[in-house]
mmCIF file of C-alpha atoms in Angstrom:
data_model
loop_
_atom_site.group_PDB
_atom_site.id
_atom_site.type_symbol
_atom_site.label_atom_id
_atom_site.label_comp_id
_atom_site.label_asym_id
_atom_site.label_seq_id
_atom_site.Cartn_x
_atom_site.Cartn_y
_atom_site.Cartn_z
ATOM 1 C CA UNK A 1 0.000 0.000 0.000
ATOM 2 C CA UNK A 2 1.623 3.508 -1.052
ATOM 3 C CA UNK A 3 1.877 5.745 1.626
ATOM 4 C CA UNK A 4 1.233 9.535 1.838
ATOM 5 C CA UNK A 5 2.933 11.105 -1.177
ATOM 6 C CA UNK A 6 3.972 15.123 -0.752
ATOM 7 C CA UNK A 7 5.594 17.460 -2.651
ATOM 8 C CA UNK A 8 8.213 19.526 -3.224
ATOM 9 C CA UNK A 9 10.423 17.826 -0.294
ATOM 10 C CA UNK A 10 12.288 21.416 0.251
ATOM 11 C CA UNK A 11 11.821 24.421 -0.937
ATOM 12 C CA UNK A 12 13.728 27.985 -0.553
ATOM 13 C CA UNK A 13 12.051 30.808 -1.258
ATOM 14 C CA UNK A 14 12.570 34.929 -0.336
ATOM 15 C CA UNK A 15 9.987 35.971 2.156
ATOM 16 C CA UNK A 16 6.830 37.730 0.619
ATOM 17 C CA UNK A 17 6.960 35.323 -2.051
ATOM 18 C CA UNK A 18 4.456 32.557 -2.304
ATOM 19 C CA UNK A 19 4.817 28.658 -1.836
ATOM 20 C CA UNK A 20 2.635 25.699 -2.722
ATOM 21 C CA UNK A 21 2.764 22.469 -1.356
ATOM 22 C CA UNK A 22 0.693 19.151 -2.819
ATOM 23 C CA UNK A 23 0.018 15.806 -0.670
ATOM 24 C CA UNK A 24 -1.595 12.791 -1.884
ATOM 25 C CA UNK A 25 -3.247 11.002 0.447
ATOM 26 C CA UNK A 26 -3.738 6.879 1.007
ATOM 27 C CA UNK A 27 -5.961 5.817 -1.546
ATOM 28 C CA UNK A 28 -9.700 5.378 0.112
ATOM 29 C CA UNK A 29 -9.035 7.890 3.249
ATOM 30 C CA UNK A 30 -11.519 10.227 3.778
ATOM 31 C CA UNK A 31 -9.903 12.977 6.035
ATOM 32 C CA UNK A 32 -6.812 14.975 5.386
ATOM 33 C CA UNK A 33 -4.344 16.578 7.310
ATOM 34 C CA UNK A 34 -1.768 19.616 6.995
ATOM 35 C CA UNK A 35 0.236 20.342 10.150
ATOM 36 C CA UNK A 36 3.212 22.821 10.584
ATOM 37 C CA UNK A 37 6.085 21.447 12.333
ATOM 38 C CA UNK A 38 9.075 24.366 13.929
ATOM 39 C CA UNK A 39 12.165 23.056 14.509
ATOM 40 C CA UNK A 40 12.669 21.800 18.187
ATOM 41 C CA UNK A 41 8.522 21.826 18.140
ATOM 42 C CA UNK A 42 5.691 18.952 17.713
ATOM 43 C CA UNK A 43 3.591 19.235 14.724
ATOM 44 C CA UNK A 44 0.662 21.844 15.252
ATOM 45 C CA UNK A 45 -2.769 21.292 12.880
ATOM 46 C CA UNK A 46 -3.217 23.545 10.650
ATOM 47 C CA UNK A 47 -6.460 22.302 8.870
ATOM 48 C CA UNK A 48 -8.483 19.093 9.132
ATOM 49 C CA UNK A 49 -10.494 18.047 6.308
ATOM 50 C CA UNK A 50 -13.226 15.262 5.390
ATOM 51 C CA UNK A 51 -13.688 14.263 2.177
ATOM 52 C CA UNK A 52 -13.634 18.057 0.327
ATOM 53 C CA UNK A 53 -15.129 19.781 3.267
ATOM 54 C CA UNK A 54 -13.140 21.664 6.263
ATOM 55 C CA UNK A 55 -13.728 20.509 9.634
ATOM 56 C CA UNK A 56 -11.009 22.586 11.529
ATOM 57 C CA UNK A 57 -9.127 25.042 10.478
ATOM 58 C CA UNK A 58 -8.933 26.836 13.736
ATOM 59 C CA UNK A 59 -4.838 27.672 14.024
ATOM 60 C CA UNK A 60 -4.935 28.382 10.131
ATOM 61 C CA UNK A 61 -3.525 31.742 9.279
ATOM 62 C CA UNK A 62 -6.416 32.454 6.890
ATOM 63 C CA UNK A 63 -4.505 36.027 6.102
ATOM 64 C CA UNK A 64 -1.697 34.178 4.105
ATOM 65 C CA UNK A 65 -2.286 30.673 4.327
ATOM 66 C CA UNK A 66 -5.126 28.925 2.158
ATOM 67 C CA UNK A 67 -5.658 25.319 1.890
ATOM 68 C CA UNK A 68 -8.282 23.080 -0.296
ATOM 69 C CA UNK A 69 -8.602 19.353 -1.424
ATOM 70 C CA UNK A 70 -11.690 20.431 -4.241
ATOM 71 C CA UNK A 71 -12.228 16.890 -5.411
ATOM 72 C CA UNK A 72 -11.879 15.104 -1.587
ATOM 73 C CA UNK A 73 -8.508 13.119 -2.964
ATOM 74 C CA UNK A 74 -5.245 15.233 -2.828
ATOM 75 C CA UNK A 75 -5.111 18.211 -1.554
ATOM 76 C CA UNK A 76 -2.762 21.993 -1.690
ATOM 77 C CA UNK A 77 -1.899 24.109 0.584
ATOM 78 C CA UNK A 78 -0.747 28.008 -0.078
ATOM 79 C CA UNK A 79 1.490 30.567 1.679
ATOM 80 C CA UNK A 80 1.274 34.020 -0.011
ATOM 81 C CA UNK A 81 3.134 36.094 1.109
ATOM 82 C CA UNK A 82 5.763 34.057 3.124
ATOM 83 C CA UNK A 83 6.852 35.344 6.115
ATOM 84 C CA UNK A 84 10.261 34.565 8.152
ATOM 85 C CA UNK A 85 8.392 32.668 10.769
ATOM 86 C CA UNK A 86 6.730 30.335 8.275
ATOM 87 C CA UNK A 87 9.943 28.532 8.091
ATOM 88 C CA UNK A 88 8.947 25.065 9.110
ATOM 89 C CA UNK A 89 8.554 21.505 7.671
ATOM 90 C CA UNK A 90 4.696 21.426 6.574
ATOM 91 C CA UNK A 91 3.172 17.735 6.974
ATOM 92 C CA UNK A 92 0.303 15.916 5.535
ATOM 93 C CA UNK A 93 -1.367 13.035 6.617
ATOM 94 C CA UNK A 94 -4.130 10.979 6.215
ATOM 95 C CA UNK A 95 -6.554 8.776 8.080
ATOM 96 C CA UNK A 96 -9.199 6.113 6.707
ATOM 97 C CA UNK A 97 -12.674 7.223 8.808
ATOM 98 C CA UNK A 98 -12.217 9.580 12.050
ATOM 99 C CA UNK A 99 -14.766 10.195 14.526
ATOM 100 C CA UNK A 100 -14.699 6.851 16.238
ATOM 101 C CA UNK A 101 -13.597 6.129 19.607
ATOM 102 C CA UNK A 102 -10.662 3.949 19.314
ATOM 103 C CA UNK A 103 -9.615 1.523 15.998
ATOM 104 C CA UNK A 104 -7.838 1.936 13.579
ATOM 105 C CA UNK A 105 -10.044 4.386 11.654
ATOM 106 C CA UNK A 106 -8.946 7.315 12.876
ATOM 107 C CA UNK A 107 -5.173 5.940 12.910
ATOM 108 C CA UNK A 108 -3.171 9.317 11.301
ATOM 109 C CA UNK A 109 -0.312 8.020 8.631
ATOM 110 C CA UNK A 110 2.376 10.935 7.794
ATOM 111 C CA UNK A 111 4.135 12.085 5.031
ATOM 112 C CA UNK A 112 7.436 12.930 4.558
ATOM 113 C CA UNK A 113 6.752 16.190 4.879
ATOM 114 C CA UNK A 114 8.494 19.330 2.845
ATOM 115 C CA UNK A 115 10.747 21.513 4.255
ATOM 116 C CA UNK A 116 10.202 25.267 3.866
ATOM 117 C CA UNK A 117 12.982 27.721 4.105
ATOM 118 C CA UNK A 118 12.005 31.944 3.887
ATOM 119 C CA UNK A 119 14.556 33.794 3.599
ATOM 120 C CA UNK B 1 -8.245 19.843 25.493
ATOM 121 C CA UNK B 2 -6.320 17.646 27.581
ATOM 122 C CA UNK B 3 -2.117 17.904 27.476
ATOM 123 C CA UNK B 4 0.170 15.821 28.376
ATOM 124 C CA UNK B 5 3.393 15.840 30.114
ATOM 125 C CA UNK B 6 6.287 13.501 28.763
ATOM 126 C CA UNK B 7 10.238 14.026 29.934
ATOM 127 C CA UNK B 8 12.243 15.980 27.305
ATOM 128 C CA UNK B 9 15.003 13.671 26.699
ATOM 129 C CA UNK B 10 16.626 9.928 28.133
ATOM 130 C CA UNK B 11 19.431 7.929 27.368
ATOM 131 C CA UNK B 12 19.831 4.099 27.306
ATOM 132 C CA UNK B 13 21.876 1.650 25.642
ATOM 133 C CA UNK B 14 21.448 -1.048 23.221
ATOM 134 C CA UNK B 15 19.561 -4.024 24.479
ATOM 135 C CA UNK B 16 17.867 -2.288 27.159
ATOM 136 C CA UNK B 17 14.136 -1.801 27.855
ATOM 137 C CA UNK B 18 13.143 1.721 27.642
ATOM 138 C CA UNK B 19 10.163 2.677 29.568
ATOM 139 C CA UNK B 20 8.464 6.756 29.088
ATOM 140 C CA UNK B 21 6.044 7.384 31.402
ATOM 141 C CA UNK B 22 3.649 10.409 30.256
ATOM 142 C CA UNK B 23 0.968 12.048 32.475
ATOM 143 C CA UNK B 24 -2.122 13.198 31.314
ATOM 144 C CA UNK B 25 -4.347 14.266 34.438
ATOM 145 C CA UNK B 26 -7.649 15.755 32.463
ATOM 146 C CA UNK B 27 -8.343 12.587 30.355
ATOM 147 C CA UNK B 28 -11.953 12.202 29.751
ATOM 148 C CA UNK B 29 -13.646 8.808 30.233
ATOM 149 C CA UNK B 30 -13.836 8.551 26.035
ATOM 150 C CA UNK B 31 -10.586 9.427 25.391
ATOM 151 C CA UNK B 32 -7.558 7.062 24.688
ATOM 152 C CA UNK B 33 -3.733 7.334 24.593
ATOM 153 C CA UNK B 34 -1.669 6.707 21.297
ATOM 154 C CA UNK B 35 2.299 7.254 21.112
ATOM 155 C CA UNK B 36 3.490 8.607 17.869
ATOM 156 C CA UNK B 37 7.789 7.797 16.584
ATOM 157 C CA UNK B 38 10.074 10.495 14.624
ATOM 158 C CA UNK B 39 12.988 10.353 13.056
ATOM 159 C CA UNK B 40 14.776 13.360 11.411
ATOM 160 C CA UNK B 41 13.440 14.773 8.429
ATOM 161 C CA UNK B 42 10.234 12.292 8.207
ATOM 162 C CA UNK B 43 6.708 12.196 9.725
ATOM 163 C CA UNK B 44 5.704 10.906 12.801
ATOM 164 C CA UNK B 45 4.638 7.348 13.229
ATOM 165 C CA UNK B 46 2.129 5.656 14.654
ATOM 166 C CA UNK B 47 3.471 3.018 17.526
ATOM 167 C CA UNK B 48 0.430 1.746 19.525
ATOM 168 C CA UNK B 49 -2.582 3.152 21.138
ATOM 169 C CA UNK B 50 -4.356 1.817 23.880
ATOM 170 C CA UNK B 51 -7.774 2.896 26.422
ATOM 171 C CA UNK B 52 -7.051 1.051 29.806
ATOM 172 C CA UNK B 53 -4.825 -1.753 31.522
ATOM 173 C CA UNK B 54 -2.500 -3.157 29.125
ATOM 174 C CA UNK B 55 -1.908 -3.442 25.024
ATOM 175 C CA UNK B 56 0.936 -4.962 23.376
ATOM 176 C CA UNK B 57 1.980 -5.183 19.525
ATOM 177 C CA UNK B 58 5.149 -6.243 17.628
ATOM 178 C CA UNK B 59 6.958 -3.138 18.571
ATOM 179 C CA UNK B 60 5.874 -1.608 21.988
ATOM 180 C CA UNK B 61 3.625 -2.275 25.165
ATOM 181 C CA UNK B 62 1.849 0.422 26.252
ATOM 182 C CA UNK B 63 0.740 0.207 30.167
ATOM 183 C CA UNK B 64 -2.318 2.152 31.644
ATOM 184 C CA UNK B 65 -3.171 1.794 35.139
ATOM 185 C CA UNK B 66 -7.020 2.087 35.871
ATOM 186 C CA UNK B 67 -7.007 5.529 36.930
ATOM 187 C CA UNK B 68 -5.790 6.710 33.585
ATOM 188 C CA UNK B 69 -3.691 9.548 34.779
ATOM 189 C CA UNK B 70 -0.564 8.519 33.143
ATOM 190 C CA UNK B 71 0.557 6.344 30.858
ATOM 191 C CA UNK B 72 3.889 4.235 29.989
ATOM 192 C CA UNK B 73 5.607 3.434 26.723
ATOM 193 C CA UNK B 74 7.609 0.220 26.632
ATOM 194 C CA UNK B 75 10.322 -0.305 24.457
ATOM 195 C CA UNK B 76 11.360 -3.883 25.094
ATOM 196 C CA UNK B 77 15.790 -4.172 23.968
ATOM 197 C CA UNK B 78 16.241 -1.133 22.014
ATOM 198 C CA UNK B 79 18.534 -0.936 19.790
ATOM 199 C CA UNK B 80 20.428 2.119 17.816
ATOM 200 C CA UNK B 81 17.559 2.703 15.278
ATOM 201 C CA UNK B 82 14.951 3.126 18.530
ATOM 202 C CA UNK B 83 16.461 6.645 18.716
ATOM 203 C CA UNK B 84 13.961 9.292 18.166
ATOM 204 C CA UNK B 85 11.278 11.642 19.240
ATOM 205 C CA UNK B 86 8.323 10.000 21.188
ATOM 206 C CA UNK B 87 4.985 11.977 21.193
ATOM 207 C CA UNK B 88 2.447 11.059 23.812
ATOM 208 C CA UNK B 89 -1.151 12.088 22.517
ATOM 209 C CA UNK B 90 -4.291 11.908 24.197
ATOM 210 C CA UNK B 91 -6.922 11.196 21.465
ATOM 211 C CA UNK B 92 -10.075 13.127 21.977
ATOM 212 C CA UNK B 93 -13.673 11.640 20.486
ATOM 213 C CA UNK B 94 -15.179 14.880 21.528
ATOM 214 C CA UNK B 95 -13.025 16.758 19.398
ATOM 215 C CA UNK B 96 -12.595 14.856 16.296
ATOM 216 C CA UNK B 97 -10.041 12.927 17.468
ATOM 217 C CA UNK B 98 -7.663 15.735 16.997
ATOM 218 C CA UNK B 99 -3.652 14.871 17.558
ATOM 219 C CA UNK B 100 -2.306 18.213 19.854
ATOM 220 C CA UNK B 101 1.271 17.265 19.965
ATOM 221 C CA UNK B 102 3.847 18.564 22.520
ATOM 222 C CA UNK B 103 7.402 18.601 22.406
ATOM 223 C CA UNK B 104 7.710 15.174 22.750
ATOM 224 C CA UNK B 105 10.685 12.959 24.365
ATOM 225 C CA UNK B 106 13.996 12.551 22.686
ATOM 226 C CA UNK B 107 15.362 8.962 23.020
ATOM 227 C CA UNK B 108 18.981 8.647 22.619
ATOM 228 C CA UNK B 109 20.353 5.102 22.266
ATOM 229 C CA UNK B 110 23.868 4.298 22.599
ATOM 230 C CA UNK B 111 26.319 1.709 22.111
#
């Protein structure tokens, strides 16, 4: 079984530019993650989807960060304009069906992630 | 949402079992623990997950005792590769069964 695919792996761009990231999810799982991970830091959610709806997107800077995942299968996430703090390694996972206590439903798998560099 | 509270870092050497104990005093009676694993430069991994008393699987053992205010991560003879970042989550029902990680432990195995 493939895992969760992501893309670019690193990228280095000048700060007020903009950035786009793409994850594929595991084929068949309904809910989508993107977190933000800081150096030294544990990954913080940025935006939870299910299927091609948004169920949190709470700590999502909606100012200069914009996410979507239109046909409920991969999904992109935007940064425009970059800032110096947004320097971080941006994650994506996946999960099969969410929302029940306990199993393996609601069992996150990661990608890879892709590191972000703003200079 | 309920945090947890995990040691920053431990050492241990190869062949030894590795035990990190995480507390998590606000658990609600539908919630469950799960550890997550990092290495450098991937995503975290899921190890094992457990409600109450004890589950084991090919990698860890993860102990509960029944008042659910901590939790412990076993690592049974660990070897060089065990070293990582170990995230102790509480899972939530009531909220979507969000992950809110913290900083996590840092596992250092030596030789």
């Amino acid at each position: 079984e493939a895992g969760v695919a992501q893309s670019p792996r690193y990228k280095i761009i000048e700060k007020r530019q903009s950035v786009a990231f793409w994850c594929n999810p595991i084929s068949g799982h309904a809910t989508l993650y993107w977190y933000q991970q800081i150096l030294g830091q544990g990954p913080k959610l940025l935006i939870q989807f299910q299927n091609n709806g948004v169920v949190d997107d709470s700590q999502l800077p909606k100012d200069r960060f914009s996410a979507e995942r239109l046909k409920g299968v991969d999904s992109t996430l935007k940064i425009q304009p970059a800032k110096l703090e947004d320097s971080a390694v941006y994650l994506c996972a996946s999960s099969l069906n969410p929302g029940t206590s306990g199993g393996e439903g609601d069992t996150q798998y990661f990608g890879p992630g892709t590191r972000l560099t703003v200079l | 949402l309920a945090k947890t509270t995990q040691p920053i870092s431990m050492d241990s050497y190869e062949g030894q079992e590795v035990n990190i104990t995480c507390s998590h005093n606000n658990i609600a009676t539908n919630d469950y623990i799960t550890w997550y694993q990092q290495f450098p430069s991937q995503g975290p991994r899921f190890i094992i997950q457990g409600y109450k008393t004890k589950v084991t699987n090919e990698v860890a053992s993860l102990f509960i005792p029944a008042d659910r205010k901590s939790s412990t991560l076993s690592l049974p003879r660990v070897s060089l590769s065990d070293t990582a970042v170990y995230y102790c989550l509480v899972t939530q029902w009531e909220y979507g069964n969000k992950l809110v990680f913290g900083a996590g432990t840092i596992l250092r195995v030596k030789s």
